[in-house]
CSV table of C-alpha atoms in Angstrom, one decimal:
chain,number,residue,atom,x,y,z
A,1,MET,CA,-25.5,44.6,-24.5
A,2,ASP,CA,-22.3,46.1,-25.8
A,3,VAL,CA,-23.5,45.7,-29.4
A,4,VAL,CA,-26.8,47.2,-28.6
A,5,SER,CA,-25.1,50.3,-27.1
A,6,GLN,CA,-23.7,51.1,-30.6
A,7,LEU,CA,-27.1,51.6,-32.2
A,8,PRO,CA,-27.1,55.4,-32.8
A,9,LYS,CA,-30.9,56.0,-32.7
A,10,LEU,CA,-31.8,53.7,-29.7
A,11,GLU,CA,-33.9,55.6,-27.2
A,12,MET,CA,-35.5,52.9,-25.0
A,13,LEU,CA,-33.8,49.6,-23.8
A,14,MET,CA,-35.6,47.2,-21.5
A,15,LEU,CA,-33.4,44.3,-20.4
A,16,GLY,CA,-35.0,43.4,-17.1
A,17,HIS,CA,-35.0,39.8,-15.8
A,18,ASN,CA,-31.9,38.6,-17.7
A,19,SER,CA,-28.3,37.5,-16.7
A,20,ILE,CA,-26.4,40.8,-17.4
A,21,SER,CA,-23.7,41.1,-14.8
A,22,ALA,CA,-21.7,44.1,-16.0
A,23,PHE,CA,-21.9,47.1,-18.4
A,24,GLU,CA,-19.4,49.8,-19.3
A,25,GLY,CA,-20.3,51.8,-22.4
A,26,SER,CA,-22.4,54.6,-23.6
A,27,PHE,CA,-25.5,55.4,-25.6
A,28,ALA,CA,-25.9,58.3,-28.0
A,29,ARG,CA,-29.6,59.1,-27.5
A,30,LEU,CA,-30.9,56.7,-24.8
A,31,LYS,CA,-33.8,58.0,-22.7
A,32,VAL,CA,-34.9,54.9,-20.8
A,33,LEU,CA,-32.8,52.0,-19.6
A,34,TYR,CA,-34.2,49.1,-17.5
A,35,LEU,CA,-31.7,46.7,-16.1
A,36,ASN,CA,-33.9,45.6,-13.2
A,37,HIS,CA,-33.6,42.1,-11.8
A,38,ASN,CA,-30.2,41.4,-13.3
A,39,PRO,CA,-27.1,40.3,-11.3
A,40,VAL,CA,-25.3,43.6,-12.2
A,41,THR,CA,-22.2,44.0,-10.1
A,42,ARG,CA,-20.6,46.8,-12.2
A,43,PHE,CA,-22.2,49.6,-14.1
A,44,ASP,CA,-20.5,52.7,-15.7
A,45,LEU,CA,-20.9,55.0,-18.6
A,46,ASN,CA,-17.9,55.9,-20.8
A,47,ALA,CA,-19.4,59.1,-22.1
A,48,PRO,CA,-22.1,61.6,-21.1
A,49,VAL,CA,-25.7,60.5,-21.8
A,50,PRO,CA,-27.7,63.8,-21.2
A,51,THR,CA,-30.9,62.4,-22.7
A,52,LEU,CA,-31.1,59.6,-20.1
A,53,SER,CA,-34.2,60.3,-17.9
A,54,VAL,CA,-35.0,56.8,-16.5
A,55,LEU,CA,-32.5,54.3,-15.2
A,56,ASN,CA,-33.8,51.2,-13.3
A,57,LEU,CA,-31.2,49.1,-11.6
A,58,ALA,CA,-33.6,47.6,-9.0
A,59,SER,CA,-32.5,44.3,-7.5
A,60,ALA,CA,-29.0,44.6,-8.9
A,61,LYS,CA,-26.0,43.4,-6.9
A,62,LEU,CA,-24.2,46.7,-6.9
A,63,SER,CA,-22.2,47.6,-3.8
A,64,GLN,CA,-21.6,51.1,-5.1
A,65,LEU,CA,-21.8,53.3,-8.2
A,66,PRO,CA,-18.8,55.2,-9.5
A,67,ASP,CA,-18.8,58.9,-8.4
A,68,ALA,CA,-18.2,60.1,-11.9
A,69,LEU,CA,-21.3,58.3,-13.2
A,70,PHE,CA,-23.6,61.0,-11.9
A,71,MET,CA,-21.8,63.7,-13.8
A,72,LYS,CA,-22.5,61.8,-17.1
A,73,MET,CA,-26.3,61.7,-16.6
């Protein structure tokens, strides 16, 4: 997923039902991100993603989200 986050024109990314356990990065133009049904234990964005309108982390194994994450969306 780290390599995919470097695609400058990526707007929709659907990675549900995989084995992704962590993500820290950013997306330039991403509007939709589906990470549902992944064993995600850590999720954070390094830079603001103001275009993000849909984030699906359903059935993740997150105990909490970083407080600063919400300021980046």
